[in-house]
PDB file of C-alpha atoms in Angstrom:
ATOM      1  CA  UNK A1425     -10.571 131.445 100.920  1.00 55.00           C
ATOM      2  CA  UNK A1426      -7.115 132.213  99.685  1.00 78.00           C
ATOM      3  CA  UNK A1427      -6.087 128.594  99.308  1.00 93.00           C
ATOM      4  CA  UNK A1428      -7.462 125.071  99.186  1.00 96.00           C
ATOM      5  CA  UNK A1429      -8.550 123.979 102.635  1.00 96.00           C
ATOM      6  CA  UNK A1430      -8.794 120.353 103.716  1.00 97.00           C
ATOM      7  CA  UNK A1431     -10.111 118.879 106.921  1.00 97.00           C
ATOM      8  CA  UNK A1432      -9.314 117.109 109.071  1.00 97.00           C
ATOM      9  CA  UNK A1433      -5.553 117.362 108.701  1.00 96.00           C
ATOM     10  CA  UNK A1434      -5.149 114.014 110.421  1.00 97.00           C
ATOM     11  CA  UNK A1435      -7.582 111.152 110.906  1.00 98.00           C
ATOM     12  CA  UNK A1436      -7.040 107.876 112.702  1.00 98.00           C
ATOM     13  CA  UNK A1437      -9.819 105.355 112.286  1.00 98.00           C
ATOM     14  CA  UNK A1438     -10.452 101.732 113.037  1.00 98.00           C
ATOM     15  CA  UNK A1439     -10.592  99.205 110.246  1.00 98.00           C
ATOM     16  CA  UNK A1440     -14.153  98.815 109.009  1.00 98.00           C
ATOM     17  CA  UNK A1441     -15.296 102.323 109.932  1.00 98.00           C
ATOM     18  CA  UNK A1442     -16.429 104.939 107.423  1.00 98.00           C
ATOM     19  CA  UNK A1443     -14.593 108.258 107.065  1.00 98.00           C
ATOM     20  CA  UNK A1444     -15.386 111.561 105.376  1.00 98.00           C
ATOM     21  CA  UNK A1445     -12.714 113.927 104.136  1.00 98.00           C
ATOM     22  CA  UNK A1446     -13.565 117.487 103.230  1.00 98.00           C
ATOM     23  CA  UNK A1447     -12.111 119.860 100.627  1.00 97.00           C
ATOM     24  CA  UNK A1448     -12.934 123.551 100.250  1.00 96.00           C
ATOM     25  CA  UNK A1449     -11.436 124.754  96.933  1.00 95.00           C
ATOM     26  CA  UNK A1450     -10.384 128.232  95.926  1.00 94.00           C
ATOM     27  CA  UNK A1451     -13.429 130.368  95.251  1.00 92.00           C
ATOM     28  CA  UNK A1452     -14.213 130.479  91.558  1.00 90.00           C
ATOM     29  CA  UNK A1453     -12.192 127.399  90.649  1.00 92.00           C
ATOM     30  CA  UNK A1454     -14.439 125.152  88.625  1.00 90.00           C
ATOM     31  CA  UNK A1455     -12.189 122.082  88.508  1.00 92.00           C
ATOM     32  CA  UNK A1456     -11.576 119.961  91.597  1.00 94.00           C
ATOM     33  CA  UNK A1457      -9.427 116.847  91.857  1.00 95.00           C
ATOM     34  CA  UNK A1458      -8.791 114.239  94.554  1.00 97.00           C
ATOM     35  CA  UNK A1459      -5.494 112.377  94.677  1.00 97.00           C
ATOM     36  CA  UNK A1460      -4.021 109.830  97.057  1.00 97.00           C
ATOM     37  CA  UNK A1461      -0.358 109.695  98.035  1.00 95.00           C
ATOM     38  CA  UNK A1462       1.059 106.695  99.826  1.00 91.00           C
ATOM     39  CA  UNK A1463       4.279 107.014 101.801  1.00 83.00           C
ATOM     40  CA  UNK A1464       7.167 107.895  99.518  1.00 76.00           C
ATOM     41  CA  UNK A1465       5.067 107.471  96.407  1.00 80.00           C
ATOM     42  CA  UNK A1466       3.691 109.648  93.658  1.00 85.00           C
ATOM     43  CA  UNK A1467       0.174 110.979  93.460  1.00 93.00           C
ATOM     44  CA  UNK A1468      -2.593 108.639  92.368  1.00 94.00           C
ATOM     45  CA  UNK A1469      -5.606 110.252  90.694  1.00 93.00           C
ATOM     46  CA  UNK A1470      -8.954 109.373  92.249  1.00 96.00           C
ATOM     47  CA  UNK A1471     -11.770 111.590  90.953  1.00 95.00           C
ATOM     48  CA  UNK A1472     -12.414 114.865  89.097  1.00 92.00           C
ATOM     49  CA  UNK A1473     -15.245 117.389  89.206  1.00 93.00           C
ATOM     50  CA  UNK A1474     -15.789 120.145  86.633  1.00 89.00           C
ATOM     51  CA  UNK A1475     -18.574 122.579  87.322  1.00 84.00           C
ATOM     52  CA  UNK A1476     -21.945 120.852  87.281  1.00 81.00           C
ATOM     53  CA  UNK A1477     -20.853 118.057  84.950  1.00 85.00           C
ATOM     54  CA  UNK A1478     -20.889 114.404  85.980  1.00 86.00           C
ATOM     55  CA  UNK A1479     -17.649 113.573  87.806  1.00 90.00           C
ATOM     56  CA  UNK A1480     -14.892 111.460  86.297  1.00 90.00           C
ATOM     57  CA  UNK A1481     -14.614 108.564  88.753  1.00 91.00           C
ATOM     58  CA  UNK A1482     -12.157 106.529  86.694  1.00 90.00           C
ATOM     59  CA  UNK A1483      -9.446 106.597  89.389  1.00 92.00           C
ATOM     60  CA  UNK A1484     -11.489 105.365  92.328  1.00 95.00           C
ATOM     61  CA  UNK A1485      -9.864 102.102  93.483  1.00 95.00           C
ATOM     62  CA  UNK A1486     -13.056 100.378  94.659  1.00 95.00           C
ATOM     63  CA  UNK A1487     -16.757 100.944  95.242  1.00 96.00           C
ATOM     64  CA  UNK A1488     -15.967 101.736  98.870  1.00 98.00           C
ATOM     65  CA  UNK A1489     -14.807 105.137  97.644  1.00 98.00           C
ATOM     66  CA  UNK A1490     -17.229 107.881  96.639  1.00 97.00           C
ATOM     67  CA  UNK A1491     -17.209 111.642  96.418  1.00 96.00           C
ATOM     68  CA  UNK A1492     -19.634 114.508  96.110  1.00 95.00           C
ATOM     69  CA  UNK A1493     -19.305 118.155  95.270  1.00 94.00           C
ATOM     70  CA  UNK A1494     -22.144 120.300  96.483  1.00 85.00           C
ATOM     71  CA  UNK A1495     -23.056 123.559  94.785  1.00 81.00           C
ATOM     72  CA  UNK A1496     -19.950 123.416  92.665  1.00 77.00           C
ATOM     73  CA  UNK A1497     -17.802 124.214  95.680  1.00 90.00           C
ATOM     74  CA  UNK A1498     -17.066 122.021  98.714  1.00 95.00           C
ATOM     75  CA  UNK A1499     -16.287 118.368  98.070  1.00 97.00           C
ATOM     76  CA  UNK A1500     -16.448 115.362 100.371  1.00 97.00           C
ATOM     77  CA  UNK A1501     -14.569 112.120  99.780  1.00 98.00           C
ATOM     78  CA  UNK A1502     -16.108 109.173 101.626  1.00 98.00           C
ATOM     79  CA  UNK A1503     -14.395 105.876 102.248  1.00 98.00           C
ATOM     80  CA  UNK A1504     -16.643 103.121 103.558  1.00 98.00           C
ATOM     81  CA  UNK A1505     -15.474 100.102 105.543  1.00 98.00           C
ATOM     82  CA  UNK A1506     -11.918 101.383 105.644  1.00 98.00           C
ATOM     83  CA  UNK A1507      -9.037  98.944 105.173  1.00 97.00           C
ATOM     84  CA  UNK A1508      -5.417  99.275 106.244  1.00 96.00           C
ATOM     85  CA  UNK A1509      -4.345  99.744 102.625  1.00 95.00           C
ATOM     86  CA  UNK A1510      -6.443 102.921 102.548  1.00 97.00           C
ATOM     87  CA  UNK A1511      -3.873 104.572 104.839  1.00 97.00           C
ATOM     88  CA  UNK A1512      -2.376 107.457 102.863  1.00 97.00           C
ATOM     89  CA  UNK A1513      -2.439 111.216 102.472  1.00 97.00           C
ATOM     90  CA  UNK A1514      -5.499 112.335 100.555  1.00 98.00           C
ATOM     91  CA  UNK A1515      -4.863 115.515  98.595  1.00 97.00           C
ATOM     92  CA  UNK A1516      -7.399 117.807  97.017  1.00 97.00           C
ATOM     93  CA  UNK A1517      -6.522 120.284  94.284  1.00 96.00           C
ATOM     94  CA  UNK A1518      -8.476 122.902  92.410  1.00 94.00           C
ATOM     95  CA  UNK A1519      -7.828 124.866  89.238  1.00 92.00           C
ATOM     96  CA  UNK A1520      -9.601 127.671  87.390  1.00 89.00           C
ATOM     97  CA  UNK A1521     -10.541 125.248  84.627  1.00 79.00           C
ATOM     98  CA  UNK A1522      -9.576 122.005  82.979  1.00 69.00           C
ATOM     99  CA  UNK A1523      -6.003 122.169  81.780  1.00 70.00           C
ATOM    100  CA  UNK A1524      -4.857 124.828  84.225  1.00 78.00           C
ATOM    101  CA  UNK A1525      -2.204 124.399  86.917  1.00 85.00           C
ATOM    102  CA  UNK A1526      -3.326 122.963  90.226  1.00 91.00           C
ATOM    103  CA  UNK A1527      -3.367 124.484  93.688  1.00 95.00           C
ATOM    104  CA  UNK A1528      -3.211 121.705  96.263  1.00 96.00           C
ATOM    105  CA  UNK A1529      -4.455 121.632  99.808  1.00 96.00           C
ATOM    106  CA  UNK A1530      -2.227 120.362 102.601  1.00 94.00           C
ATOM    107  CA  UNK A1531      -3.991 117.028 102.615  1.00 96.00           C
ATOM    108  CA  UNK A1532      -5.618 114.705 105.117  1.00 97.00           C
ATOM    109  CA  UNK A1533      -3.357 112.038 106.563  1.00 97.00           C
ATOM    110  CA  UNK A1534      -5.551 108.961 107.050  1.00 98.00           C
ATOM    111  CA  UNK A1535      -4.349 106.127 109.229  1.00 97.00           C
ATOM    112  CA  UNK A1536      -6.416 102.967 109.464  1.00 98.00           C
ATOM    113  CA  UNK A1537      -5.570 100.831 112.482  1.00 97.00           C
TER     114      UNK A1537
ATOM    115  CA  UNK B1336      -2.193 105.479  79.428  1.00 70.00           C
ATOM    116  CA  UNK B1337       0.569 107.629  80.753  1.00 78.00           C
ATOM    117  CA  UNK B1338       3.821 106.690  82.481  1.00 88.00           C
ATOM    118  CA  UNK B1339       6.719 108.780  83.693  1.00 93.00           C
ATOM    119  CA  UNK B1340      10.194 107.893  84.930  1.00 96.00           C
ATOM    120  CA  UNK B1341      12.410 110.041  87.096  1.00 97.00           C
ATOM    121  CA  UNK B1342      15.265 109.216  89.471  1.00 97.00           C
ATOM    122  CA  UNK B1343      14.186 108.394  93.009  1.00 95.00           C
ATOM    123  CA  UNK B1344      16.942 110.361  94.751  1.00 97.00           C
ATOM    124  CA  UNK B1345      19.453 113.089  93.991  1.00 97.00           C
ATOM    125  CA  UNK B1346      21.978 114.628  96.383  1.00 97.00           C
ATOM    126  CA  UNK B1347      23.926 117.849  95.859  1.00 97.00           C
ATOM    127  CA  UNK B1348      25.685 120.519  97.902  1.00 97.00           C
ATOM    128  CA  UNK B1349      24.644 124.074  98.565  1.00 97.00           C
ATOM    129  CA  UNK B1350      25.483 126.410  95.720  1.00 97.00           C
ATOM    130  CA  UNK B1351      25.673 123.624  93.153  1.00 98.00           C
ATOM    131  CA  UNK B1352      23.510 122.970  90.090  1.00 98.00           C
ATOM    132  CA  UNK B1353      21.347 119.875  89.834  1.00 98.00           C
ATOM    133  CA  UNK B1354      19.303 118.454  86.971  1.00 98.00           C
ATOM    134  CA  UNK B1355      16.329 116.151  87.515  1.00 98.00           C
ATOM    135  CA  UNK B1356      15.370 114.211  84.404  1.00 98.00           C
ATOM    136  CA  UNK B1357      11.958 112.937  83.414  1.00 98.00           C
ATOM    137  CA  UNK B1358      11.026 110.662  80.541  1.00 97.00           C
ATOM    138  CA  UNK B1359       7.425 109.984  79.679  1.00 94.00           C
ATOM    139  CA  UNK B1360       5.178 107.813  77.569  1.00 91.00           C
ATOM    140  CA  UNK B1361       1.763 109.163  76.663  1.00 85.00           C
ATOM    141  CA  UNK B1362      -0.879 108.443  74.082  1.00 79.00           C
ATOM    142  CA  UNK B1363      -1.390 112.189  73.692  1.00 80.00           C
ATOM    143  CA  UNK B1364       0.652 115.094  74.961  1.00 81.00           C
ATOM    144  CA  UNK B1365      -0.491 118.325  76.548  1.00 84.00           C
ATOM    145  CA  UNK B1366       2.673 119.543  78.184  1.00 89.00           C
ATOM    146  CA  UNK B1367       5.031 118.657  81.034  1.00 93.00           C
ATOM    147  CA  UNK B1368       4.677 120.200  84.489  1.00 94.00           C
ATOM    148  CA  UNK B1369       6.862 120.192  87.573  1.00 96.00           C
ATOM    149  CA  UNK B1370       5.733 120.332  91.188  1.00 96.00           C
ATOM    150  CA  UNK B1371       7.707 120.681  94.420  1.00 97.00           C
ATOM    151  CA  UNK B1372       6.662 119.065  97.675  1.00 95.00           C
ATOM    152  CA  UNK B1373       8.353 119.589 101.019  1.00 95.00           C
ATOM    153  CA  UNK B1374       7.960 116.889 103.659  1.00 91.00           C
ATOM    154  CA  UNK B1375       4.451 117.014 105.063  1.00 87.00           C
ATOM    155  CA  UNK B1376       3.462 119.829 102.734  1.00 90.00           C
ATOM    156  CA  UNK B1377       1.280 120.322  99.707  1.00 92.00           C
ATOM    157  CA  UNK B1378       2.696 119.977  96.202  1.00 94.00           C
ATOM    158  CA  UNK B1379       3.214 123.399  94.663  1.00 95.00           C
ATOM    159  CA  UNK B1380       3.424 124.247  90.993  1.00 93.00           C
ATOM    160  CA  UNK B1381       6.885 125.150  89.684  1.00 94.00           C
ATOM    161  CA  UNK B1382       6.777 125.234  85.903  1.00 93.00           C
ATOM    162  CA  UNK B1383       5.071 124.135  82.718  1.00 92.00           C
ATOM    163  CA  UNK B1384       6.467 123.373  79.252  1.00 93.00           C
ATOM    164  CA  UNK B1385       3.982 123.081  76.419  1.00 90.00           C
ATOM    165  CA  UNK B1386       6.514 123.553  73.640  1.00 92.00           C
ATOM    166  CA  UNK B1387      10.130 122.475  73.141  1.00 95.00           C
ATOM    167  CA  UNK B1388      12.795 124.514  74.807  1.00 96.00           C
ATOM    168  CA  UNK B1389      13.779 126.072  78.053  1.00 96.00           C
ATOM    169  CA  UNK B1390      11.554 127.978  80.463  1.00 94.00           C
ATOM    170  CA  UNK B1391      13.324 129.978  83.154  1.00 93.00           C
ATOM    171  CA  UNK B1392      11.888 131.178  86.446  1.00 89.00           C
ATOM    172  CA  UNK B1393      14.538 132.584  88.734  1.00 92.00           C
ATOM    173  CA  UNK B1394      16.883 129.839  89.932  1.00 96.00           C
ATOM    174  CA  UNK B1395      14.684 127.142  88.382  1.00 96.00           C
ATOM    175  CA  UNK B1396      14.514 126.238  84.692  1.00 97.00           C
ATOM    176  CA  UNK B1397      12.629 123.496  82.918  1.00 97.00           C
ATOM    177  CA  UNK B1398      13.335 121.981  79.529  1.00 97.00           C
ATOM    178  CA  UNK B1399      11.251 119.915  77.148  1.00 96.00           C
ATOM    179  CA  UNK B1400      12.032 117.889  74.041  1.00 96.00           C
ATOM    180  CA  UNK B1401       8.826 116.443  72.654  1.00 93.00           C
ATOM    181  CA  UNK B1402      10.646 114.398  70.003  1.00 93.00           C
ATOM    182  CA  UNK B1403      12.598 112.629  72.762  1.00 95.00           C
ATOM    183  CA  UNK B1404       9.675 112.461  75.225  1.00 94.00           C
ATOM    184  CA  UNK B1405      12.054 113.959  77.729  1.00 95.00           C
ATOM    185  CA  UNK B1406      12.285 116.902  80.025  1.00 97.00           C
ATOM    186  CA  UNK B1407      14.292 118.096  82.967  1.00 98.00           C
ATOM    187  CA  UNK B1408      14.169 120.501  85.846  1.00 98.00           C
ATOM    188  CA  UNK B1409      17.343 122.471  86.495  1.00 98.00           C
ATOM    189  CA  UNK B1410      17.947 123.998  89.879  1.00 98.00           C
ATOM    190  CA  UNK B1411      20.802 126.493  90.193  1.00 97.00           C
ATOM    191  CA  UNK B1412      22.524 128.014  93.217  1.00 97.00           C
ATOM    192  CA  UNK B1413      21.054 125.322  95.407  1.00 98.00           C
ATOM    193  CA  UNK B1414      19.873 126.290  98.858  1.00 97.00           C
ATOM    194  CA  UNK B1415      19.068 124.115 101.850  1.00 97.00           C
ATOM    195  CA  UNK B1416      15.405 125.011 101.456  1.00 97.00           C
ATOM    196  CA  UNK B1417      15.381 123.333  98.039  1.00 98.00           C
ATOM    197  CA  UNK B1418      15.518 119.944  99.776  1.00 98.00           C
ATOM    198  CA  UNK B1419      12.172 118.465  98.775  1.00 97.00           C
ATOM    199  CA  UNK B1420      10.539 116.002  96.407  1.00 96.00           C
ATOM    200  CA  UNK B1421      10.119 117.062  92.799  1.00 97.00           C
ATOM    201  CA  UNK B1422       7.445 115.536  90.578  1.00 96.00           C
ATOM    202  CA  UNK B1423       7.091 115.716  86.837  1.00 96.00           C
ATOM    203  CA  UNK B1424       3.559 115.350  85.475  1.00 94.00           C
ATOM    204  CA  UNK B1425       1.751 115.069  82.153  1.00 92.00           C
ATOM    205  CA  UNK B1426      -1.883 115.657  81.291  1.00 83.00           C
ATOM    206  CA  UNK B1427      -4.151 112.686  80.710  1.00 71.00           C
ATOM    207  CA  UNK B1428      -5.822 112.534  77.321  1.00 69.00           C
ATOM    208  CA  UNK B1429      -9.268 111.917  78.776  1.00 67.00           C
ATOM    209  CA  UNK B1430     -11.847 114.626  79.268  1.00 62.00           C
ATOM    210  CA  UNK B1431     -10.674 115.324  82.795  1.00 62.00           C
ATOM    211  CA  UNK B1432      -7.191 116.159  81.559  1.00 75.00           C
ATOM    212  CA  UNK B1433      -6.013 115.285  85.027  1.00 84.00           C
ATOM    213  CA  UNK B1434      -2.311 115.271  85.745  1.00 90.00           C
ATOM    214  CA  UNK B1435      -0.498 111.952  85.921  1.00 90.00           C
ATOM    215  CA  UNK B1436       2.513 112.278  88.214  1.00 93.00           C
ATOM    216  CA  UNK B1437       5.849 110.536  88.295  1.00 94.00           C
ATOM    217  CA  UNK B1438       6.951 108.851  91.509  1.00 93.00           C
ATOM    218  CA  UNK B1439       9.015 111.852  92.498  1.00 95.00           C
ATOM    219  CA  UNK B1440      12.698 112.641  93.016  1.00 97.00           C
ATOM    220  CA  UNK B1441      13.862 113.281  96.560  1.00 97.00           C
ATOM    221  CA  UNK B1442      16.460 116.068  96.438  1.00 98.00           C
ATOM    222  CA  UNK B1443      18.763 116.410  99.406  1.00 98.00           C
ATOM    223  CA  UNK B1444      20.906 119.527  99.604  1.00 98.00           C
ATOM    224  CA  UNK B1445      23.945 119.178 101.832  1.00 97.00           C
ATOM    225  CA  UNK B1446      25.767 122.084 103.501  1.00 95.00           C
TER     226      UNK B1446
END
């Protein structure tokens, strides 16, 4: 597509449930990043994918968080046993390659109740 | 690691000029970027400085001084639509070269 697409745009879940967030990057962009933005805060790096290389998971806050990128395109961020502190906007970005400017999606607003 | 500091809020009137400063600490440096984010929207890329000096793009300019670990975003002829959050960002030195963002400056433009 023309831009980075994320779904769902909003997700309300009960504490303890698992959630999956989807990101469809710009076609041809090899680099894909997930960030988290809490209310009124900056963007916290979570995980990075580059082509078929092993992802950089150094930003994941706990082992409840995981992500996959299938076929070098669509990515799914999974949060298991969600906690209230997981409530945030989860942003996905893609770029043509490492070191290039990002194009962000509109994000998924996750609310854990 | 990387850290960035920028003011949390700035207020200005329509037609004015405003400067948003950013100081950074990094173990390696690969340039300073600026992103704009309207409420509820996606961050969008504004500018990038890899070398010292001023980069101009229309009403927006960005400046970098690597010796001072300092940069700023200059917005001229402010318009109401410029009300947004502005983030400075530097590249991480790891293999991912992911951007590390400041906490953002909320710009409010008054009529």
